[in-house]
Coordinates of C-alpha atoms in Angstrom, one line a residue:
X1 CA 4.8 81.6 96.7
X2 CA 3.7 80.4 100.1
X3 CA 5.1 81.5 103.0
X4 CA 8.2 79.8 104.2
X5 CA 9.3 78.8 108.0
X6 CA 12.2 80.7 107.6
X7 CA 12.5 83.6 105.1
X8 CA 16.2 85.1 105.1
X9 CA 16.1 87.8 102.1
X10 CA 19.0 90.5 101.2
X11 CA 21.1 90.0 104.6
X12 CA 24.2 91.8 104.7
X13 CA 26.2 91.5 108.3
X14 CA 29.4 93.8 108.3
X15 CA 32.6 94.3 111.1
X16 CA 33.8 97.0 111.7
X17 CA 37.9 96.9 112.4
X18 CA 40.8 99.3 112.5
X19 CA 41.4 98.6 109.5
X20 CA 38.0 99.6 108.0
X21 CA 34.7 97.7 107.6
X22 CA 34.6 94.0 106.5
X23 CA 31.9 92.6 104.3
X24 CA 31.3 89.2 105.9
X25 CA 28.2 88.8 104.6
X26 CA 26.4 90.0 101.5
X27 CA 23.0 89.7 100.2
X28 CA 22.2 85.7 101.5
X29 CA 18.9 85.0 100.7
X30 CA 17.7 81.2 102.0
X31 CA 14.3 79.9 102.6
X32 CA 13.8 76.8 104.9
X33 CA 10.5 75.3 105.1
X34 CA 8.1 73.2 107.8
X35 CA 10.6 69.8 108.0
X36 CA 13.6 70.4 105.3
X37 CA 17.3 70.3 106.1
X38 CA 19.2 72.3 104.3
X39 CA 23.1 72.4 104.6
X40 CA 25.6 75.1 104.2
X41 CA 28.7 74.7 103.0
X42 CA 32.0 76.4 102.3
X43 CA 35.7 76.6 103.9
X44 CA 36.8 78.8 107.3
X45 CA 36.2 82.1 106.6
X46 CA 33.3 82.2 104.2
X47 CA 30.6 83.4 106.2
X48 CA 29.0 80.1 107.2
X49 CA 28.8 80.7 110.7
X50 CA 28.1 84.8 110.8
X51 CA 25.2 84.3 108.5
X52 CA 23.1 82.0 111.1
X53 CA 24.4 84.2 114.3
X54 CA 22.9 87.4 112.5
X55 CA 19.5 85.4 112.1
X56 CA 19.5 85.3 115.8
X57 CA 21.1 87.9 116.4
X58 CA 24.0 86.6 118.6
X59 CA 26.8 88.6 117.3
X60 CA 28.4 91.5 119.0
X61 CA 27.4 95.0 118.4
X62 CA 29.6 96.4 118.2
X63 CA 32.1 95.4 116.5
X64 CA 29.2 93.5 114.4
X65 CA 26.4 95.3 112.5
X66 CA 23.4 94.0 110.5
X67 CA 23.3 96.5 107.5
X68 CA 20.8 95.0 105.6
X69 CA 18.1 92.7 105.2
X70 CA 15.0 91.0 106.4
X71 CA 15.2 87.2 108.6
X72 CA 11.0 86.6 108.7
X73 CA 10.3 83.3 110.8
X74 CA 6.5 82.6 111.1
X75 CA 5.3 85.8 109.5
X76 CA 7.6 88.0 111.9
X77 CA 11.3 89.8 111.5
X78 CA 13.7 88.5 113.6
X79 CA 16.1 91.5 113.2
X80 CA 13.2 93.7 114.2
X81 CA 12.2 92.3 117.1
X82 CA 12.5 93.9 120.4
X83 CA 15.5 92.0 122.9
X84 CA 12.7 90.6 124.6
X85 CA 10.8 89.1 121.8
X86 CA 14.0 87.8 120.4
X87 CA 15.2 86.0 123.6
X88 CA 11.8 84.7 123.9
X89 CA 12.5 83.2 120.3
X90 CA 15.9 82.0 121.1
X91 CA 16.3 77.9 122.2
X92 CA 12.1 78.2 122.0
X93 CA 11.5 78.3 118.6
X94 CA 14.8 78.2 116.9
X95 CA 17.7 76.4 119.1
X96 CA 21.6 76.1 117.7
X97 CA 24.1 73.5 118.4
X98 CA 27.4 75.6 118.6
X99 CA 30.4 74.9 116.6
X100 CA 33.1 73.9 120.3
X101 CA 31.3 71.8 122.9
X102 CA 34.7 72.0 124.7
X103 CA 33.6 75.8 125.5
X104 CA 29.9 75.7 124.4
X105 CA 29.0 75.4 128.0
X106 CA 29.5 77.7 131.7
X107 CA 32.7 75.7 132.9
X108 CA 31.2 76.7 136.4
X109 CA 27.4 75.7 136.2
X110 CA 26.6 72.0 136.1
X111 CA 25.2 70.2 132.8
X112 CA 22.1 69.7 134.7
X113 CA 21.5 73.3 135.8
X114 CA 22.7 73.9 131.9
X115 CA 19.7 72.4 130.6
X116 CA 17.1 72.8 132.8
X117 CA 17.4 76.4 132.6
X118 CA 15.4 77.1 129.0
X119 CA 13.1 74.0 130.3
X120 CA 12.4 76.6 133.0
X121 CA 12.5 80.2 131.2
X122 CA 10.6 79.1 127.8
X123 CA 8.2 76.1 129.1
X124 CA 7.4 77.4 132.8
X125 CA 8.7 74.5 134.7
X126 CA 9.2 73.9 138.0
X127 CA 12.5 73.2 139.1
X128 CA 11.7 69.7 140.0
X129 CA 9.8 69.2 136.7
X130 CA 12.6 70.6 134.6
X131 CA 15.3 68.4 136.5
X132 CA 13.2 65.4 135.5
X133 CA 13.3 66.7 132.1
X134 CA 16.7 66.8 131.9
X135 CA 17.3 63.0 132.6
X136 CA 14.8 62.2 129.7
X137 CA 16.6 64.4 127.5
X138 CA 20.5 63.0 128.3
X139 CA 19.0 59.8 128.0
X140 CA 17.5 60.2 124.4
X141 CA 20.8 61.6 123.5
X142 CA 22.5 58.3 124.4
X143 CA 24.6 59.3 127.8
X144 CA 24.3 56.4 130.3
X145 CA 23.3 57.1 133.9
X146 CA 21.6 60.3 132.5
X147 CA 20.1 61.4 136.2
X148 CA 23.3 61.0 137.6
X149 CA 25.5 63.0 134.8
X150 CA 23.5 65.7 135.4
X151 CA 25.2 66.7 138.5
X152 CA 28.8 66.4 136.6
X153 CA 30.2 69.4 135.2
X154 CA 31.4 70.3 131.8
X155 CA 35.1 69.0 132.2
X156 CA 33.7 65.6 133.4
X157 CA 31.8 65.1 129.9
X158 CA 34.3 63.6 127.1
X159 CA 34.2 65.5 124.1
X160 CA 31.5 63.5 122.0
X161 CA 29.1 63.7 125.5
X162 CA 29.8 67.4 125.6
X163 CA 28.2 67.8 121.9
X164 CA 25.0 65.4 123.2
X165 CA 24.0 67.2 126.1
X166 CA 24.7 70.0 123.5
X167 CA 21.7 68.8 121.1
X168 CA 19.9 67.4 124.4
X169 CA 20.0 71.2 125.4
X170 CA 19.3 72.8 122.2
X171 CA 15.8 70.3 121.7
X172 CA 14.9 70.6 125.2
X173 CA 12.2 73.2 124.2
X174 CA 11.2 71.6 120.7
X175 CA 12.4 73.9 118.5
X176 CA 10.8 74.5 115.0
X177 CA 14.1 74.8 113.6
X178 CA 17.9 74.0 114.7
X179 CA 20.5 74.9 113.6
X180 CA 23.8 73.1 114.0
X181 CA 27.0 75.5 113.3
X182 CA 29.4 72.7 112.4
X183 CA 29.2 70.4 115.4
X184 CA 30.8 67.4 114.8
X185 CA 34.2 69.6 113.8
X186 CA 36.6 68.7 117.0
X187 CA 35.2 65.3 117.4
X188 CA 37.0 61.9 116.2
X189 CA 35.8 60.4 113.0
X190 CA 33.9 57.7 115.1
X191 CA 32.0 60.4 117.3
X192 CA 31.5 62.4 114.5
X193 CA 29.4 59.3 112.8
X194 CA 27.1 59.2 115.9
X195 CA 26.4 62.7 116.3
X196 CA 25.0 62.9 112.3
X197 CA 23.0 59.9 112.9
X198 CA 22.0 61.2 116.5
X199 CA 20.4 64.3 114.9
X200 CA 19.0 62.8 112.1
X201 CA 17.2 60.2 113.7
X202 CA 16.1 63.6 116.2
X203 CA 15.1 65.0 113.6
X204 CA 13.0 63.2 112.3
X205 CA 11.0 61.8 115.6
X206 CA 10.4 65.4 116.5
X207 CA 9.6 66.4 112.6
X208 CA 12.0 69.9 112.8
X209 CA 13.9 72.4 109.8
X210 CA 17.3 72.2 110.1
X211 CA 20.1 74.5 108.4
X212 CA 23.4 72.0 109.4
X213 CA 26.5 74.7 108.8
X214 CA 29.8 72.2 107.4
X215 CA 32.7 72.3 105.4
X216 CA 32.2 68.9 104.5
X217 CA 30.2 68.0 101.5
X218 CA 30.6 64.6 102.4
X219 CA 28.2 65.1 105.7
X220 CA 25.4 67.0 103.7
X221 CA 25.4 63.9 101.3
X222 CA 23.1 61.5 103.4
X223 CA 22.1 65.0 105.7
X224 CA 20.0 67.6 103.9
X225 CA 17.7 67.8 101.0
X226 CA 19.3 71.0 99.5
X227 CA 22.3 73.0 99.7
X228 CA 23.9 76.5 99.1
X229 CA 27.5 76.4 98.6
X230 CA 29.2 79.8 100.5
X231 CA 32.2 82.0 99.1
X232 CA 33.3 85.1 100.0
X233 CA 30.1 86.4 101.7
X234 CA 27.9 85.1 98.8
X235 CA 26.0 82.2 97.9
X236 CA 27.6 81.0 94.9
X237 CA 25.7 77.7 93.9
X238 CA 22.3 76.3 95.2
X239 CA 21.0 73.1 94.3
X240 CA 19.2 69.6 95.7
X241 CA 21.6 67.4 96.9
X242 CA 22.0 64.7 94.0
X243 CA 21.8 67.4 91.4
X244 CA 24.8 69.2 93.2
X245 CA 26.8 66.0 93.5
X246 CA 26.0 65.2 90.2
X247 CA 26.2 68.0 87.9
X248 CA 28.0 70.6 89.9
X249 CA 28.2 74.2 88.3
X250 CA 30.2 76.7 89.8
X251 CA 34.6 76.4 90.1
X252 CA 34.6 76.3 93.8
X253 CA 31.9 73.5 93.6
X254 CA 33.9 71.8 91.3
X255 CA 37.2 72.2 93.7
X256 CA 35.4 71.0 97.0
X257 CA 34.1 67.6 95.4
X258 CA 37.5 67.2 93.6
X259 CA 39.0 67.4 97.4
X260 CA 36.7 64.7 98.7
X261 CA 38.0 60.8 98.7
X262 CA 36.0 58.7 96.4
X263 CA 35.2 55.1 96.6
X264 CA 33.1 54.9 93.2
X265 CA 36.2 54.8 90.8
X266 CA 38.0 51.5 89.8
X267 CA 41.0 53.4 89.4
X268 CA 43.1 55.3 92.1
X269 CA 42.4 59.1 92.0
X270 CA 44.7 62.1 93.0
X271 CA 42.7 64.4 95.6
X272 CA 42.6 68.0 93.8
X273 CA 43.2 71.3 95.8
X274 CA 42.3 74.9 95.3
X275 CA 44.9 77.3 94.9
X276 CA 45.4 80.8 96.7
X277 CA 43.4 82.0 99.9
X278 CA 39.7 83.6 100.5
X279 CA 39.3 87.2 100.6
X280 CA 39.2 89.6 103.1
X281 CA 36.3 91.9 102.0
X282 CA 37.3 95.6 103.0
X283 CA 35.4 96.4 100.1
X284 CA 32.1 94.4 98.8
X285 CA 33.5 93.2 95.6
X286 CA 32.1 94.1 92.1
X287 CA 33.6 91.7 90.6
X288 CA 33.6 87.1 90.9
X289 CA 34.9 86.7 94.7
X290 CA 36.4 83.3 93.8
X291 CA 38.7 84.9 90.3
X292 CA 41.9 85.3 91.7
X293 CA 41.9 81.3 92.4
X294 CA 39.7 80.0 89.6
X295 CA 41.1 78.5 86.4
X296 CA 38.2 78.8 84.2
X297 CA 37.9 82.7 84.4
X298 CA 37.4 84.3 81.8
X299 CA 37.6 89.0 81.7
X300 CA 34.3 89.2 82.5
X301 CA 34.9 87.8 85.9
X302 CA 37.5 90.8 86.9
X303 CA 34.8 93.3 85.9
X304 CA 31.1 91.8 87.4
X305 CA 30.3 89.8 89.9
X306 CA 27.6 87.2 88.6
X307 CA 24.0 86.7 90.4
X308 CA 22.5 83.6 91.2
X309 CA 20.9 82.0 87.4
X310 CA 18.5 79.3 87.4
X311 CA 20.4 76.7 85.0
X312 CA 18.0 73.5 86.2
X313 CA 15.0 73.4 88.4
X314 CA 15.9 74.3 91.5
X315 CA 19.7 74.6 90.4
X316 CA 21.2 78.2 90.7
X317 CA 24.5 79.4 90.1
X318 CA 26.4 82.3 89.9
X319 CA 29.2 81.8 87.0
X320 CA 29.9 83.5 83.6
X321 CA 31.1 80.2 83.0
X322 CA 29.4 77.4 84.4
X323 CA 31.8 75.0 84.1
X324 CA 30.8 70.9 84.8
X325 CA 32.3 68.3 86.7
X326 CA 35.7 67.1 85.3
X327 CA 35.1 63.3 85.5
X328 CA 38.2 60.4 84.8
X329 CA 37.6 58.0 82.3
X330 CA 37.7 54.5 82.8
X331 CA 41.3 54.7 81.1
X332 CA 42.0 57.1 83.9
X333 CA 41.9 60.5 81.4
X334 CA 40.3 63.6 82.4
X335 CA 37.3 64.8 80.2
X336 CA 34.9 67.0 80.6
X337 CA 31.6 65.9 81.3

C-alpha cells in the first residue's frame, strides 16, 4: 500500500481524573491522502475533537496522555517528534481551524499581529512583508477593507469574520492538510453556508487534505469524499460518502440520518431520535459501546465488542448485526431496505 499523507494507526489518548482514567480515545486508525477530505462525524462527547488534538499534540499533559499509537505525516511520527520539530510542523504543514472563533484568538493582540505571526515564525518574513500578507489573506477570505481590519481586535470582528480570519490564519502558511474541528458550530445557518463554501472553494485553489470534524452529516454530504462515523472512542462505520448515505450499516449510523430533515420524500416524515446517553469510558469496554441504546442488539453485543469488517469496497463496519437503512414506503410504511 503506498504511503499515505497522513497515517494515524492504533491511537489511544486517555485522561486521567479523580475519578480514574477515561478512555477518550481507542485504537482510531484513519489515513488521509495528497488532496482528500475526509469528514468525522459523531455527537459531543465522542472523541471527535481529542482524536485530531492528539495528532498535534495540543492537549494537556497532564491531565491528557497519548498511550498508544503511531500519527506518521510524510514518512515521520508526529507523536515522536521533539517540541521543536512539532511546532515547526504546527500551522506549517498541518494548520486547524478551532471549534469557538469567539475565543480562538488573544482578546489582547490585534487580528493583524494574529496572523502575521506564523507568516513570520514558519515562512521567515519580514514584518513589513508578513503585514502585506495579511491583507491578501483577509481579503481572499471575503472581509472588506482587509488592510484596515487588521488593526481591529478580536471583539471588533462579528462572529462569521472571527471564523474567516480564522481560516485566513490557519492557510496563511499553505498547509498540506487542515483540519477544521467543527467550525461553523456557533455561527447562524446563513454564515454557516459561507464558511463550507469558503473552504471548499480554498481548498480546492490551493489543492490541500482536509479532515472537517462535525456532528452534522448533512455538512459532510456536498464536503468530503469519505467518512468515519465516531462512538464511544471508536470508529464504528467507514465508508465513501454516497455509499454511507445510501446503504448505511451500523445502528448509530442508522439513528444520525433518521435525525436529519429530508426533502426527498413526498410524504411528511417524523425526525427519529436516539435513546439514552454516550458513555463515560472509566474502563475501555469489551463489549459494543453503542448496546445500552441500540434496538437491534442482539447477546453477542454485551459480551464483544465488534472490529471494523469490510462489508463493501471501501465500506467498514463494526456490528454483529449490520442492520440497513429503514426506508418509508410511498404509502408511508416502514420496511426494511
Amino acid at each position: 500500500m503506498d504511503q499515505a499523507l497522513l497515517d494515524v494507526q492504533g491511537l489511544e489518548t486517555r485522561f486521567w481524573t479523580r475519578e480514574g482514567a477515561v478512555h477518550a480515545v481507542n485504537g482510531i486508525s484513519l489515513r488521509l491522502e495528497n488532496g482528500e477530505t475526509v469528514g468525522i462525524v459523531g455527537e459531543s462527547g465522542s472523541g471527535k475533537s481529542v482524536t485530531m488534538l492528539s495528532v498535534l499534540r495540543l492537549l494537556p499533559t497532564p491531565p491528557a496522555e497519548i498511550a498508544a499509537g503511531s500519527v506518521l505525516f510524510q514518512g515521520r511520527d508526529l507523536l515522536t517528534m521533539s517540541d521543536a520539530d512539532i511546532r515547526a510542523v504546527r500551522g506549517r504543514q498541518i494548520s486547524m481551524v478551532f471549534q469557538d472563533p469567539m475565543t480562538s484568538f488573544n482578546a489582547v493582540l490585534t487580528i493583524g499581529r494574529q496572523i502575521t505571526e506564523p507568516l513570520q515564525v514558519h515562512m521567515g518574513m519580514s514584518r513589513a512583508q508578513a503585514w502585506v500578507r495579511a491583507a491578501e489573506l483577509l481579503d481572499l477570505v471575503g472581509i472588506p477593507k482587509a488592510k484596515d481590519r487588521l488593526h481591529d481586535f478580536p471583539h471588533q470582528f462579528s462572529g462569521g469574520m472571527r471564523q474567516r480570519a480564522m481560516i485566513a490564519m490557519a492557510l496563511a502558511c499553505h498547509p498540506n492538510v487542515l483540519i477544521a474541528d467543527e467550525p461553523t458550530t456557533a455561527l447562524d445557518v446563513t454564515i454557516q453556508a459561507q464558511i463550507v463554501e469558503l473552504v471548499k472553494r480554498l481548498r480546492d485553489e490551493m489543492g490541500m487534505a482536509m479532515v472537517w470534524i462535525t456532528h452534522d452529516l448533512g455538512i459532510i454530504a456536498g464536503l468530503a469524499q469519505r467518512v468515519a462515523v465516531m462512538y464511544g472512542g471508536y470508529f464504528i462505520e467507514e465508508s465513501p460518502v454516497r455509499d454511507l448515505y445510501a446503504d448505511p450499516r451500523h445502528p448509530y449510523t442508522i439513528g444520525l440520518l433518521g435525525s436529519l430533515p429530508r426533502v426527498d420524500v413526498g410524504r411528511r416524515r417524523s425526525l427519529t431520535s436516539i435513546d439514552g446517553r454516550p458513555p463515560v469510558l472509566f474502563e475501555k469496554p469489551r463489549y459494543c459501546p453503542f448496546v445500552s441504546r441500540c434496538r437491534y442488539a442482539i447477546a453477542r453485543c454485551s459480551r464483544e465488542n465488534p472490529a471494523l469488517e469490510e462489508v463493501a469496497p471501501g465500506h467498514r463496519v463494526a456490528c454483529w448485526v449490520k442492520p440497513r437503512l429503514e426506508k418509508r414506503d410511498g404509502d408511508g410504511t416502514v420496511g426494511k431496505a
